[in-house]
Coordinates of C-alpha atoms in Angstrom, one line a residue:
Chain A
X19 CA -8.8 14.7 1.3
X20 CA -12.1 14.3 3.8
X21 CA -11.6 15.9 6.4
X22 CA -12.6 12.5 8.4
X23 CA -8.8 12.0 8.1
X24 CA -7.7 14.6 9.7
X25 CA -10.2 14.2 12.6
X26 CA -9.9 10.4 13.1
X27 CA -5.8 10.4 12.4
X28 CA -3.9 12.2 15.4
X29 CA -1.0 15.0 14.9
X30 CA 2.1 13.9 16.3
X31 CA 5.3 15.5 17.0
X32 CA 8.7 14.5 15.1
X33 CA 12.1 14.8 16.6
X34 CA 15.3 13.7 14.2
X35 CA 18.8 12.8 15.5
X36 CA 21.1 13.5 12.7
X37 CA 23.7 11.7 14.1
X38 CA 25.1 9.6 16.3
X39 CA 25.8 11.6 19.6
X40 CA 23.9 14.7 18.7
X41 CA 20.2 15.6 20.6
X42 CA 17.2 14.9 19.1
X43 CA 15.7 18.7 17.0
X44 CA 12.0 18.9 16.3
X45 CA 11.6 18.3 12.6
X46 CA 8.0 18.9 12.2
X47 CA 4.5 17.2 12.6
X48 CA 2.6 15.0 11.0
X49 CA -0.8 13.0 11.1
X50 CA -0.6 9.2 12.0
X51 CA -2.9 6.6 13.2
X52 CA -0.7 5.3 16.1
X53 CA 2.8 5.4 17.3
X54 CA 4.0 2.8 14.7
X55 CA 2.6 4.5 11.8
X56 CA 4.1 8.0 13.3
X57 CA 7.3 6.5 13.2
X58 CA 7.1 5.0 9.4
X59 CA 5.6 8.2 8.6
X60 CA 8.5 10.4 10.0
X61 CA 11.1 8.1 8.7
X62 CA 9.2 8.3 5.5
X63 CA 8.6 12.4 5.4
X64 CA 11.4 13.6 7.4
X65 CA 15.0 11.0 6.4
X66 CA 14.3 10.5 3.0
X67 CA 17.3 12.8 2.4
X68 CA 19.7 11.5 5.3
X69 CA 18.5 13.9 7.7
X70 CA 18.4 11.5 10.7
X71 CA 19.5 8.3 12.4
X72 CA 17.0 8.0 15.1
X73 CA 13.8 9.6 15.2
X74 CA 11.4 10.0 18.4
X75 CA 7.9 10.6 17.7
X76 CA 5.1 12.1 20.7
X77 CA 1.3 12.9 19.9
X78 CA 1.3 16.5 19.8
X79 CA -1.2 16.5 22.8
X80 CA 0.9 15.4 25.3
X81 CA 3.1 18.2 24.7
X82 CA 2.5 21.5 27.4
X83 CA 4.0 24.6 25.4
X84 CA 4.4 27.7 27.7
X85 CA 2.1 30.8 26.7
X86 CA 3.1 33.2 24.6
X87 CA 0.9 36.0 26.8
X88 CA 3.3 35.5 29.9
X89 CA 6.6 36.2 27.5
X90 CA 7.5 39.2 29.3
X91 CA 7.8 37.7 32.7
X92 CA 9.3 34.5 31.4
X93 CA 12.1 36.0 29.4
X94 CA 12.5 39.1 30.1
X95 CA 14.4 38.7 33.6
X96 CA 17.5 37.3 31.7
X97 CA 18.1 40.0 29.8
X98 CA 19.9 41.9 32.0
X99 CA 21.9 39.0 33.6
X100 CA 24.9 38.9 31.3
X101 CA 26.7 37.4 34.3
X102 CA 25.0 34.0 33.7
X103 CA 27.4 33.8 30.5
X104 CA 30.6 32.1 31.3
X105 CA 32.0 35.0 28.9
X106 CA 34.1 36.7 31.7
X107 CA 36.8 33.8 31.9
X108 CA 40.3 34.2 30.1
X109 CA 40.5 30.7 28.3
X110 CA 44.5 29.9 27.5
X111 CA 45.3 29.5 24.3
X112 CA 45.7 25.7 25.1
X113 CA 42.2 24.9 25.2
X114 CA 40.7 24.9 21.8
X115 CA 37.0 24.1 20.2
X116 CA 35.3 26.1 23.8
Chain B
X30 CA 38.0 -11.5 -23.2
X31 CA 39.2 -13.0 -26.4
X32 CA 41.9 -10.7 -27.9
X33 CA 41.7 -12.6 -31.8
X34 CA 38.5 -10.3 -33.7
X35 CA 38.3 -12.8 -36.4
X36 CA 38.1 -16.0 -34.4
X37 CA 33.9 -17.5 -33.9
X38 CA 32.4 -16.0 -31.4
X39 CA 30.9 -18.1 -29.4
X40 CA 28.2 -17.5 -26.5
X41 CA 29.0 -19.0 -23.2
X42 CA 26.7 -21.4 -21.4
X43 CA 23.9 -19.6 -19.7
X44 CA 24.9 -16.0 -21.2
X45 CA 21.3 -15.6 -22.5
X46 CA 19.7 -17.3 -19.4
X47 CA 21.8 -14.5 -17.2
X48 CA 20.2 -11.6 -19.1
X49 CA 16.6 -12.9 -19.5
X50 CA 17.2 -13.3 -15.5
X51 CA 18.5 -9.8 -14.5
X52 CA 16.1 -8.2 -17.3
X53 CA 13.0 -10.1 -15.6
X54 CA 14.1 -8.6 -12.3
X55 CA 15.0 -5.2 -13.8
X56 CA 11.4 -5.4 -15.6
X57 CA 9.3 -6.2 -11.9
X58 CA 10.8 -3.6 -10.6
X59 CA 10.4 -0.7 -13.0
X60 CA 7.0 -1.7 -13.5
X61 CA 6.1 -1.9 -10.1
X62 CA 7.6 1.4 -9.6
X63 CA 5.8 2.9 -12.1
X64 CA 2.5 1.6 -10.8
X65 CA 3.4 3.0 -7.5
X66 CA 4.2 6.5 -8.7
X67 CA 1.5 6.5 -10.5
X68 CA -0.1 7.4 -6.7
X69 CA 2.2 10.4 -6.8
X70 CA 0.1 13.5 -6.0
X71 CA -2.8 11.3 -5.6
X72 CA -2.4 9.1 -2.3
X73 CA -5.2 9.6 0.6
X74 CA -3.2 11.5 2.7
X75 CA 0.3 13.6 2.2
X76 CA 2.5 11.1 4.7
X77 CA 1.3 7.6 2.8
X78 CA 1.8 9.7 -0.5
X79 CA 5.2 10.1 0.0
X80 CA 5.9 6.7 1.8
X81 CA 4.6 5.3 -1.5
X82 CA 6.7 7.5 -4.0
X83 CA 9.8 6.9 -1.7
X84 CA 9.6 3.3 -2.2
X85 CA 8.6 3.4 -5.8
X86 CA 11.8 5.2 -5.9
X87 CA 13.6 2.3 -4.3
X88 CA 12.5 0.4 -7.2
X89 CA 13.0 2.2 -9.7
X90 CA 16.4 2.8 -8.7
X91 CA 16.8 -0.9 -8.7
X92 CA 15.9 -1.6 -11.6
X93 CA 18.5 1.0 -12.9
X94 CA 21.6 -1.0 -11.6
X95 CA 19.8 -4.1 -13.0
X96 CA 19.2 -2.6 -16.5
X97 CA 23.2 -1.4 -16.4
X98 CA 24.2 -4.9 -15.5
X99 CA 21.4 -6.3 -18.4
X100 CA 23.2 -3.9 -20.8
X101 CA 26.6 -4.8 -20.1
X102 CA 25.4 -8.1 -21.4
X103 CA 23.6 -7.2 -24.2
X104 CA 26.9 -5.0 -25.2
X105 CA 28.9 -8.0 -25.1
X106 CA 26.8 -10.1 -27.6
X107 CA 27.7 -9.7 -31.8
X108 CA 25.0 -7.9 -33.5
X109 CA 23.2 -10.8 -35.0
X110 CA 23.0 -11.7 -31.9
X111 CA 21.8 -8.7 -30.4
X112 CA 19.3 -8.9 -33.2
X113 CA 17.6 -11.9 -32.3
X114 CA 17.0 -10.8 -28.5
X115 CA 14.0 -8.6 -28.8
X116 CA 11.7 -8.3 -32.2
X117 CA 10.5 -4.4 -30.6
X118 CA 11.1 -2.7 -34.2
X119 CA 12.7 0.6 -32.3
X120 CA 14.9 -1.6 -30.6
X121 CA 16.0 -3.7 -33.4
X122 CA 16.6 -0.2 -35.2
X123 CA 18.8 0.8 -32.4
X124 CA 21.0 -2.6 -32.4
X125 CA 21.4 -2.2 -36.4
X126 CA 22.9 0.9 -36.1
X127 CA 25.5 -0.4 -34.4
X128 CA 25.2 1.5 -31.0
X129 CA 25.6 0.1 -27.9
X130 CA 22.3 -0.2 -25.5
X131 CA 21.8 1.2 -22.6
X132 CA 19.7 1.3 -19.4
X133 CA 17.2 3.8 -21.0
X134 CA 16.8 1.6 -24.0
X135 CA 16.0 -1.5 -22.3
X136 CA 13.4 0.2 -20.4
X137 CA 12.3 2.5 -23.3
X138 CA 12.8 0.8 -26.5
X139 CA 11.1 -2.4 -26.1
X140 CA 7.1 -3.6 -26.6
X141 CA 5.4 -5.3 -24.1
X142 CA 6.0 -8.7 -25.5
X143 CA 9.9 -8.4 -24.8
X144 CA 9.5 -7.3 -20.9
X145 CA 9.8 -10.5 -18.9
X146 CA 7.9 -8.8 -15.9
X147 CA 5.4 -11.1 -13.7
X148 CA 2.1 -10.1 -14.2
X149 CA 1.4 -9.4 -10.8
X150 CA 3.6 -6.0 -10.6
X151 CA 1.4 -4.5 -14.0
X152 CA -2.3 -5.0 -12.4
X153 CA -4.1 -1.3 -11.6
X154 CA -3.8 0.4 -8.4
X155 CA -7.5 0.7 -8.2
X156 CA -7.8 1.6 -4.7
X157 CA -5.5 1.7 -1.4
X158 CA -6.0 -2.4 -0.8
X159 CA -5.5 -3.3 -4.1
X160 CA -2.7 -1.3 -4.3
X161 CA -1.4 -2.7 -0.3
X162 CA -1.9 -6.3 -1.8
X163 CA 0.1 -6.2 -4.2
X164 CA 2.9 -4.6 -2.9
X165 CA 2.4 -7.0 0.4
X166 CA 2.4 -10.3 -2.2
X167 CA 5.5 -8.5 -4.3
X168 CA 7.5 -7.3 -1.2
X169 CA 7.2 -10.7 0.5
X170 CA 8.4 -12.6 -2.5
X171 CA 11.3 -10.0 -2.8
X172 CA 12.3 -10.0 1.1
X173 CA 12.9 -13.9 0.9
X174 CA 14.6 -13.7 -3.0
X175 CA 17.1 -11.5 -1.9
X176 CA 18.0 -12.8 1.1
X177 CA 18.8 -15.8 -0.9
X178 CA 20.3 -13.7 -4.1
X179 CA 22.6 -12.5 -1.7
X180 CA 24.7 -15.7 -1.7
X181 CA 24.8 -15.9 -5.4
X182 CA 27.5 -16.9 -7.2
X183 CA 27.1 -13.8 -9.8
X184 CA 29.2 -11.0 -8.0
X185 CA 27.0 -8.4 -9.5
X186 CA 23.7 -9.5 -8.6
X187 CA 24.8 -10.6 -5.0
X188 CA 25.6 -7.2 -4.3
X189 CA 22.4 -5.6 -5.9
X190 CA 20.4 -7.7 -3.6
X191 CA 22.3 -7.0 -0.6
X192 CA 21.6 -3.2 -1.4
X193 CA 18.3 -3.8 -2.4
X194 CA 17.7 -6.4 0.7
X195 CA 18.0 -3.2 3.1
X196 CA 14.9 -1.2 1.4
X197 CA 13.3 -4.5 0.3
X198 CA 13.1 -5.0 4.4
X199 CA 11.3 -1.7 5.1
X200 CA 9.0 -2.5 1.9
X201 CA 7.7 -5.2 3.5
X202 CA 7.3 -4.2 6.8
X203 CA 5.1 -1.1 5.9
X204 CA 2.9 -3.2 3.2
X205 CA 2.3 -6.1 6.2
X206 CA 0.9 -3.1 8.5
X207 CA -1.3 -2.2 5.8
X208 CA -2.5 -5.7 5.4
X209 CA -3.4 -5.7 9.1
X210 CA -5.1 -2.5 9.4
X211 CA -6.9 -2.9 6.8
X212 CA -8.0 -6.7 7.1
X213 CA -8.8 -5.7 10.8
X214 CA -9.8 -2.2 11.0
X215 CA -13.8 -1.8 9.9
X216 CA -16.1 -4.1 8.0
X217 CA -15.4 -2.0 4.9
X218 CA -11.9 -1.7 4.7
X219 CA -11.6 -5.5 5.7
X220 CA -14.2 -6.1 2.8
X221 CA -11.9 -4.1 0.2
X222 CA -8.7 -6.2 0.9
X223 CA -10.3 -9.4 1.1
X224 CA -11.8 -9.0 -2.4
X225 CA -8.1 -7.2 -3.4
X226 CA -6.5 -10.3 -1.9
X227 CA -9.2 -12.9 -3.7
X228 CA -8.5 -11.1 -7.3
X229 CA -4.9 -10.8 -7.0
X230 CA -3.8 -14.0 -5.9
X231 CA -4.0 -15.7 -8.9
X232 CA -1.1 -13.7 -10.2
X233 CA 1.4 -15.0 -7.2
X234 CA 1.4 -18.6 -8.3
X235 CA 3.9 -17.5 -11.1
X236 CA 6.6 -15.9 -9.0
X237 CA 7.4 -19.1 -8.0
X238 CA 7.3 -20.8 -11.2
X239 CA 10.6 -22.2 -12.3
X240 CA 11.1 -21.3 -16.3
X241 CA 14.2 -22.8 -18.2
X242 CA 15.7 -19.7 -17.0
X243 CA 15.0 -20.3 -13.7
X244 CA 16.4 -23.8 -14.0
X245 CA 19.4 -22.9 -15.6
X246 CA 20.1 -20.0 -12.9
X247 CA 19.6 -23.0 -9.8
X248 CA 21.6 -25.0 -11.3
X249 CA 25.0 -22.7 -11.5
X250 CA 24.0 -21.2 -8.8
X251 CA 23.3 -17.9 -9.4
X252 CA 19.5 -18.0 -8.7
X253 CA 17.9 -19.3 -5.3
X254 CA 15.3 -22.3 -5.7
X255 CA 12.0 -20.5 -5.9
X256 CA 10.1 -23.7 -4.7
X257 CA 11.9 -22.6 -0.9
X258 CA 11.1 -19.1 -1.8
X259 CA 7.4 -20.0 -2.1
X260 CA 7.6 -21.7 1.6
X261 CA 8.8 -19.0 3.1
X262 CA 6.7 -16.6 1.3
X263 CA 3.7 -18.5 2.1
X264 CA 4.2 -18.9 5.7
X265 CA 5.0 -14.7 6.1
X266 CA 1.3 -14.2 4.3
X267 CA -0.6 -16.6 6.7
X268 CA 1.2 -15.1 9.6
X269 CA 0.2 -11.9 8.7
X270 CA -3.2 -12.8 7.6
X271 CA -3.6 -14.5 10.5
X272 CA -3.1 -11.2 12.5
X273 CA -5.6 -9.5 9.9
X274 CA -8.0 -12.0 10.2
X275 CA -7.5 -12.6 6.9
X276 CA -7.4 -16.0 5.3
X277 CA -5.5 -17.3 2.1
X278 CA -7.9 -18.0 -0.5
X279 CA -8.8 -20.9 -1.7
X280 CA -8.4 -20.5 -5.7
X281 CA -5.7 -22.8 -6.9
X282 CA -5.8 -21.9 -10.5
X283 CA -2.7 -19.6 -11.6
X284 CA -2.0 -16.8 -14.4
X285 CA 1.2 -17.2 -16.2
X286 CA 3.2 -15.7 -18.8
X287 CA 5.1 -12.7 -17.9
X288 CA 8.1 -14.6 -18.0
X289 CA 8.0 -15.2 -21.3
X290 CA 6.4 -11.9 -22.3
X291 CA 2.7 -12.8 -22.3
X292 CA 1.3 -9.9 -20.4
X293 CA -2.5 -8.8 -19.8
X294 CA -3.5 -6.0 -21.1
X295 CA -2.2 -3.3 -18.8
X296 CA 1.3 -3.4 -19.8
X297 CA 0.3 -1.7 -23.0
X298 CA -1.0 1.4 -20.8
X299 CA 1.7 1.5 -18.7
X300 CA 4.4 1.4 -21.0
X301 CA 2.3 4.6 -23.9
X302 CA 3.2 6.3 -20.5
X303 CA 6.0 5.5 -19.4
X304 CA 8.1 5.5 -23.2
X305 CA 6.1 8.3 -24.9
X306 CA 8.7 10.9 -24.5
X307 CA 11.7 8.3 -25.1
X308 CA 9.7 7.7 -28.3
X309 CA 8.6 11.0 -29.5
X310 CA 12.1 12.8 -28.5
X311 CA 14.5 9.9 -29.1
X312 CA 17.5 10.1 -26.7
X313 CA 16.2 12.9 -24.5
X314 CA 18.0 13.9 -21.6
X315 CA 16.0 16.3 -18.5

């Protein structure tokens, strides 16, 4: 493989809904020409085994991932906040599947 | 069935025309399958590699529930007449010994001059738009074919095509893209499918060829009149040509013969490959 294909074809982004009423999970990434060709691609790559029924593709570029470096202060902070966890209610034993 | 075991038996109208039919079909498609997997491990990049594997795939699997339905019909037939099918010497041994035939010995057992394959579906891969042309000529004929096949009157091969009609769709809609960004994407890639699309289309002509067996399916309706195939199929190429800036060629002259088992050269190759270990380890089993 040139590497020409690589640097002319775009990575993009692949997000799979495995079924109907479920979010869309990030499958993986591939490299595409354009948005069409991402989708082909992806349904190509990532449903060939049933995985999906509706697929969303984005060029990786247009994705803003936080920084790993600032971790601490991002994350951090909730550890001590077990109060944020709707733990402390007593569910009866009417209300199943919580 | 007839119950009496000593009374004549006597082939139906059209019995042989039925199984020359769904072997021809059952013939394109593991042919063409095996042409595309021969890109397996090869194709230009890892996405387009597997889009091509997953569809030659599709065909082969195809094929399989036609060479199950072509069985069937072979089973049904008295050994002489099971004899006087096919002259492939391993297949004639086979039928002799009084074993019933299956799917792997239809595909495995016969020479080239008993597959009824067109000869478009057996020419090389070469390169990418060799290999987009044919499958964008092939998938177009099989997008209108089994839309019609679908109202057969054979129960069997209506419902193959409506299951193959599904992936037949996606077939064709990936191998028109091609078509398009190859014929307008840069002068060289337009230059390789125009001389792919120039050397190829001599071998469409003969998809739409009615044969006696092609007759003889119309007529009971069990096969759809490829004369209204070809329209169809020949408007879907100029409209996509169109968008490619691509135009049809000109050449009127057309290759014949797989039909009737005259096949170039290619077959031969294809088939040492694809038979060898059904050959050299008879009745093998992964």
């Amino acid at each position: 493989m040139k590497d020409t294909n690589k640097a002319e074809w775009p990575l993009w982004e692949v997000f799979i809904r495995s079924k109907a009423g479920l979010d869309h999970k990030h499958a993986g990434s591939l490299h595409a020409a354009d948005a069409q060709m991402a989708m082909e691609n992806a349904r190509d790559v990532y449903t060939r085994r049933m995985e999906g029924v509706s697929i969303w593709v984005v060029e990786s570029k247009y994705i803003h991932a936080s920084d790993p470096e600032e971790s601490e202060s991002l994350y951090d902070p909730a550890n001590d906040k077990i109060y944020r966890h709707p733990t402390f209610y007593n569910l009866p034993d009417e209300v199943k599947y919580m | 069935m007839n119950s009496n075991p000593n009374s004549e038996f006597q082939i139906p109208n059209s019995t042989l025309e039925l199984l020359d039919f769904t072997l021809r079909l059952a013939d394109d498609a593991v042919i063409m399958g095996h042409r595309l997997g021969e890109w397996c491990g090869h194709g230009p990049v890892l996405e387009q590699d597997i889009a091509l594997t997953n569809t030659a795939l599709d065909h082969l699997g195809r094929a399989r529930s036609l060479y199950q339905y072509a069985a069937d019909q072979v089973n049904r037939l008295p050994v002489d007449e099971k004899k006087k099918l096919f002259t492939s010497v391993a297949f004639q041994n086979l039928v002799s010994s009084g074993a019933s035939v299956d799917e792997d010995d239809l595909a495995c057992l016969r020479d080239c001059w008993d597959f009824r394959n067109v000869l478009l579906v057996e020419q090389p891969n070469n390169d990418w738009a060799y290999t987009i042309a044919r499958s964008f000529f092939y998938d177009a004929f099989n997008y209108f074919f089994f839309t019609e096949l679908v109202k057969s009157k054979n129960e069997t091969l209506s419902s193959i095509a409506e299951k193959s009609l599904k992936e037949v769709t996606y077939h064709l809609r990936w191998s028109s893209e091609w078509v398009v960004r190859l014929g307008d994407g840069t002068d060289e890639s337009h230059a390789r499918i125009l001389t792919a699309i120039n050397d190829l289309w001599m071998y469409t002509g003969e998809l739409f060829t009615m044969n006696e067996t092609d007759k003889v399916m119309f007529q009971q309706g069990i096969a759809p009149d490829l004369d209204q195939i070809k329209t169809s199929w020949l408007a879907s190429v100029r409209s996509v040509f169109s968008e490619a800036t691509l135009t049809i060629p000109t050449g009127t002259w057309m290759q014949h013969g797989g039909k009737e088992g005259t096949h170039s050269e290619h077959l031969g190759y294809i088939l040492a490959d694809m038979q060898f270990m059904q050959r050299a380890y008879p009745e093998m089993e992964w």
